[in-house]
Coordinates of C-alpha atoms and ligand atoms in Angstrom, one line a residue:
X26 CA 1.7 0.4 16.9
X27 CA 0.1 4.1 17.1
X28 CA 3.1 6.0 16.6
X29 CA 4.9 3.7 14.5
X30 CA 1.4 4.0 11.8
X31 CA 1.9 7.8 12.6
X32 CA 5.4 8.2 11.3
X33 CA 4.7 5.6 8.4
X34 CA 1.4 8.3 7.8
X35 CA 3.1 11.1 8.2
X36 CA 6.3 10.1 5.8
X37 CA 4.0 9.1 3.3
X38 CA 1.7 12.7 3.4
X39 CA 5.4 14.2 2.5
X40 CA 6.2 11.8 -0.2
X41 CA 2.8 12.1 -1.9
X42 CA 3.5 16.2 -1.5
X43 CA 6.8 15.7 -4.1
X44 CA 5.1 13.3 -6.1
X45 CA 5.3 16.1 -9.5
X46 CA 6.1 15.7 -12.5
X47 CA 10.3 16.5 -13.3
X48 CA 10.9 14.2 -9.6
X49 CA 12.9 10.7 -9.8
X50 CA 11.4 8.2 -7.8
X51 CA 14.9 8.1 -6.0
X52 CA 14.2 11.8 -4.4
X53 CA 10.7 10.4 -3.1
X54 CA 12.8 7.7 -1.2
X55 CA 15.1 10.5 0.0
X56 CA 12.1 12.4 1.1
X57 CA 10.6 9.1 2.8
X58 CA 14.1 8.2 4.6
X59 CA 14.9 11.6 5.6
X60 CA 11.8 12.2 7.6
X61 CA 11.1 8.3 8.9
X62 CA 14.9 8.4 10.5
X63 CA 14.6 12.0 11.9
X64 CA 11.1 10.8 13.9
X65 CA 13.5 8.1 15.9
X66 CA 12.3 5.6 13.4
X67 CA 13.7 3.3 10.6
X68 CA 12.6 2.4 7.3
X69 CA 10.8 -0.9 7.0
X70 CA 11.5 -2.2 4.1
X71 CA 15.0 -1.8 3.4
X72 CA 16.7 -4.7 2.8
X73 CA 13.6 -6.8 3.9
X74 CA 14.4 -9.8 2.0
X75 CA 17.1 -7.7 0.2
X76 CA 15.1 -5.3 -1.0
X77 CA 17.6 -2.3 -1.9
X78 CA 15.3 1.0 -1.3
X79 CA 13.9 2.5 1.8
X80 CA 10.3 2.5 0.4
X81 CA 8.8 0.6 -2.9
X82 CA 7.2 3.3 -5.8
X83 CA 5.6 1.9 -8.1
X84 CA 4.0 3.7 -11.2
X85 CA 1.5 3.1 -13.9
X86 CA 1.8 -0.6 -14.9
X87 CA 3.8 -1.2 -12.2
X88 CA 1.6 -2.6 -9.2
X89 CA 4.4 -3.1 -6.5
X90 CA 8.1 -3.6 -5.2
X91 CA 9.2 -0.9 -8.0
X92 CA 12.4 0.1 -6.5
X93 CA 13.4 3.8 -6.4
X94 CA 16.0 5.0 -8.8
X95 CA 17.7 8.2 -9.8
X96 CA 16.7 6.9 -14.0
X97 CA 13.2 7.0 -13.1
X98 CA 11.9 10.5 -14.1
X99 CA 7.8 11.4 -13.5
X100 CA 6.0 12.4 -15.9
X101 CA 2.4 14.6 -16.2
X102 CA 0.2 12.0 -16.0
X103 CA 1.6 9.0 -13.9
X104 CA -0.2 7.3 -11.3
X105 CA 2.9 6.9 -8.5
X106 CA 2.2 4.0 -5.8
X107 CA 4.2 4.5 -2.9
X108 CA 4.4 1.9 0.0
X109 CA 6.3 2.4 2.9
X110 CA 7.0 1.1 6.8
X111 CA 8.7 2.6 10.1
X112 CA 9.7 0.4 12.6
X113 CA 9.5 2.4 16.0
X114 CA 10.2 0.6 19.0
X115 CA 10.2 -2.6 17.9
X116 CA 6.5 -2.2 16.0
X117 CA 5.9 -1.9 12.2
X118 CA 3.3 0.6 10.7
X119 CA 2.7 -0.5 7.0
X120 CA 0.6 2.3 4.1
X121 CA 0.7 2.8 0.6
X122 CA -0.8 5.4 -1.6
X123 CA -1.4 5.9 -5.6
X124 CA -0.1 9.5 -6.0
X125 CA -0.9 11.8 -9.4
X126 CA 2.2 13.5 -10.9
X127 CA 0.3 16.1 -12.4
X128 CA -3.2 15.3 -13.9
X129 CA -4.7 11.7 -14.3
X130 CA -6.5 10.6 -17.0
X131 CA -10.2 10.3 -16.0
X132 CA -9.8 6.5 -16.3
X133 CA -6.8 6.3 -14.2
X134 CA -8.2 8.8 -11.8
X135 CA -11.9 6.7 -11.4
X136 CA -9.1 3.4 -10.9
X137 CA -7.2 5.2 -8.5
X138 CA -10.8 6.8 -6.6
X139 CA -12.1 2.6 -7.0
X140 CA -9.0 1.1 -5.2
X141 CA -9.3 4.0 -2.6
X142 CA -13.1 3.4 -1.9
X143 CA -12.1 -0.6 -2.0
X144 CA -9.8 -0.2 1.3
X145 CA -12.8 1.7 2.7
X146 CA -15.0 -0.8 2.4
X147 CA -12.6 -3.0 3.5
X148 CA -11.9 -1.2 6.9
X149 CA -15.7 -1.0 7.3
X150 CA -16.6 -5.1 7.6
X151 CA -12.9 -5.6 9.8
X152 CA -15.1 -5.6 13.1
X153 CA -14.1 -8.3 15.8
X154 CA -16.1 -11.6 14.9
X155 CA -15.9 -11.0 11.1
X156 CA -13.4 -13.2 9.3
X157 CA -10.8 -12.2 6.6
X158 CA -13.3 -13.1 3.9
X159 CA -15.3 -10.4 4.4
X160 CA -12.9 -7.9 4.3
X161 CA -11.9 -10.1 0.4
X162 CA -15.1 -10.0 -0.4
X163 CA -15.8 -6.2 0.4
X164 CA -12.7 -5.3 -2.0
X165 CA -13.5 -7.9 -4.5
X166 CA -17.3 -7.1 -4.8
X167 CA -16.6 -3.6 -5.4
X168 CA -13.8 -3.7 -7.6
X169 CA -15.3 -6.4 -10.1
X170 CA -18.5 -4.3 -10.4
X171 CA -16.7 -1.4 -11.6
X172 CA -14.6 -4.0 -14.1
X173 CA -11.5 -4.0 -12.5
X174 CA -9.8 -7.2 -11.5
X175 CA -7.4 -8.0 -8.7
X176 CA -4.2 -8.7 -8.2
X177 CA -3.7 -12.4 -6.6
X178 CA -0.8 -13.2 -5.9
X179 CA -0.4 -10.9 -3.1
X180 CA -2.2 -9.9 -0.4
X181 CA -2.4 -8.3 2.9
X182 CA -1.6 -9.4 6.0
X183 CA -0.9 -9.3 9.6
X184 CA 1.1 -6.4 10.9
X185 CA 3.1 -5.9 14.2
X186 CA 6.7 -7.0 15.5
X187 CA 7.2 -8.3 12.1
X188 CA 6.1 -6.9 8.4
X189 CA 4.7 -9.5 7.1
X190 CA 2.7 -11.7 10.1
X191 CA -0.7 -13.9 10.1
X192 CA -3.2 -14.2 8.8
X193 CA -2.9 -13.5 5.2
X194 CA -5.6 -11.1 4.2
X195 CA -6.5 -11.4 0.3
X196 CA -8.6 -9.5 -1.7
X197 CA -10.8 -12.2 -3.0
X198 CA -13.0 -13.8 -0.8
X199 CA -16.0 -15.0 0.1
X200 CA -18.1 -13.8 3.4
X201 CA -18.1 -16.1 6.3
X202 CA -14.9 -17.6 5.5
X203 CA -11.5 -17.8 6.6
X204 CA -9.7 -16.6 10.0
X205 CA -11.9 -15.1 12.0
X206 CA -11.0 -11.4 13.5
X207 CA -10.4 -10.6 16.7
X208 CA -9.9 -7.6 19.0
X209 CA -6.5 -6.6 19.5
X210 CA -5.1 -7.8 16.3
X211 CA -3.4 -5.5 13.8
X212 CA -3.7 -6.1 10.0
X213 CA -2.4 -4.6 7.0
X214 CA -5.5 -4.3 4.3
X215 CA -3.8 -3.3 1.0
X216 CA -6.0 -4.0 -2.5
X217 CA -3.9 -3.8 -5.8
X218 CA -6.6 -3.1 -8.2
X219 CA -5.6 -3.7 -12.1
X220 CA -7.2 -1.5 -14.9
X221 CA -6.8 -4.5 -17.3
X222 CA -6.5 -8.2 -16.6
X223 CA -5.4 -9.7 -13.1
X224 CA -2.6 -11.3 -14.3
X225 CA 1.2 -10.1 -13.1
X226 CA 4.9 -10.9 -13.9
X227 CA 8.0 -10.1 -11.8
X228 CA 10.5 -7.9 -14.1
X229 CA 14.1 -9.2 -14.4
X230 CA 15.3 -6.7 -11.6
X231 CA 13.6 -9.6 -9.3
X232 CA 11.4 -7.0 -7.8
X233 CA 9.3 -5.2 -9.3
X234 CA 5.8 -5.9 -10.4
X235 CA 4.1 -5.5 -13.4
X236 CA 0.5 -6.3 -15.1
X237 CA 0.9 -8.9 -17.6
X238 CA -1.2 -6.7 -20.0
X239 CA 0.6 -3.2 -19.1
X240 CA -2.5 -2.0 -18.0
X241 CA -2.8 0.7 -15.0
X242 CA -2.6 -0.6 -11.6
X243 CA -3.7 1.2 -7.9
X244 CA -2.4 0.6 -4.7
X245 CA -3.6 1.7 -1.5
X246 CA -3.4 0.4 2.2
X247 CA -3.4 0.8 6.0
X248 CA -2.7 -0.8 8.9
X249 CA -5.7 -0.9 11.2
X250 CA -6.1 -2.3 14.6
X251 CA -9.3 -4.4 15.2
X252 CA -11.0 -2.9 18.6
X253 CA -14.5 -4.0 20.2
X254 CA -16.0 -1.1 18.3
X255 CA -14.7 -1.9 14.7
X256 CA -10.9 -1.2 12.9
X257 CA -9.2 2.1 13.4
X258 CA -6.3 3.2 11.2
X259 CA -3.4 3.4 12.8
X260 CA -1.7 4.9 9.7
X261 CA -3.4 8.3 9.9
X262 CA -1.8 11.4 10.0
X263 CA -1.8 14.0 12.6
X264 CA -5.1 16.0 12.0
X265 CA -6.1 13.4 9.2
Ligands
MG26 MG1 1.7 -4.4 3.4

């Protein structure tokens, strides 16, 4: 689970580094693909479920599953969310960064800053003996004071031979409640934190997700082992 998190780190410090503005979305997935297969590894997500890109990006009102293409052209200003996995060895490492191309506005950048501090709080309460309500509640509390709102209908999650394994880990909650963490298990903690309202559609490509209200929306997430001494990422990059 260590080295799979570090090639899904590392691949994701070198897409973030092309995020600019002039760059398709489809040369981030090059970038992503290129260095995930030349670390022994493979990429996650493609064709999980179908899905036909090696890692989702996802930018402005897009919140997730956007799906690389050569159309897609940055521009100065965009917030870019990039999720990616590696599988190495038969274990999955599972991260996602907003990226700027070029300079934020200051309300997109304090969104972007708010869903970053969200997963840090997050991290912080995942101690053995806490239960996935606290970790909810940590992102929830935070987000909704600065007048965000969260994204429901997806959520985090466990993280290991599979993608996508329990417990479900939402970003709404309420302390005290829910499955109840123990050392040794691996989670993915992933807030998608919406400018606007919470509310989200699926556009006709049958991927990728937008707000309702077109509104900005911020992405960011790591997989983190639960230990006796609290979570550690395991999608941090060498010398991170
Ligand atoms: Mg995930």
């Amino acid at each position: 689970m260590r080295d799979a998190g570090r090639i899904a780190a590392e691949a994701l410090l070198r897409v973030g580094e092309a995020v600019k503005p002039g760059v398709t979305t489809a040369e981030l997935d090059r970038v992503a693909k290129e260095y995930i297969i030349h670390c022994g590894a493979a990429p996650t997500f493609l064709n999980y479920n179908g899905f036909p890109g090696n890692i989702c990006v996802s930018v402005n009102e897009e919140v997730i599953h956007g799906i690389p293409s050569k159309k897609r052209v940055l521009r100065d200003g965009d917030l870019v969310s990039v999720d990616l996995g590696a599988t190495y060895k038969g274990y999955v490492g599972d991260t996602a960064a907003s990226f700027a191309a070029g300079k934020l506005s200051e309300a997109v950048q304090r969104l972007s800053d708010t869903t970053k501090a969200a997963l840090d709080a997050a991290i912080a309460v995942a101690v053995p003996g806490a239960r996935v309500g606290d970790i909810g509640a940590a992102v929830q509390s935070l987000c909704e004071a600065r007048g965000y709102s969260l994204v429901r209908e997806y959520s985090g999650h466990g993280v290991g031979k599979a993608l996508h394994e329990d417990p479900s880990v939402s970003n709404m909650g309420t302390a005290g409640r829910g499955v109840k963490l123990r050392a040794g298990m691996t989670i993915a903690i992933e807030p998608m934190v919406n400018a606007g309202r919470a509310a989200v559609r699926v556009l006709p490509d049958g991927w990728t997700v937008v707000t309702k209200d077109a509104a900005c929306s911020a992405h960011f997430e790591h997989t983190v082992a639960i230990m006796p001494e609290g979570a550690v990422i395991l999608t941090r990059a060498e010398g991170d």
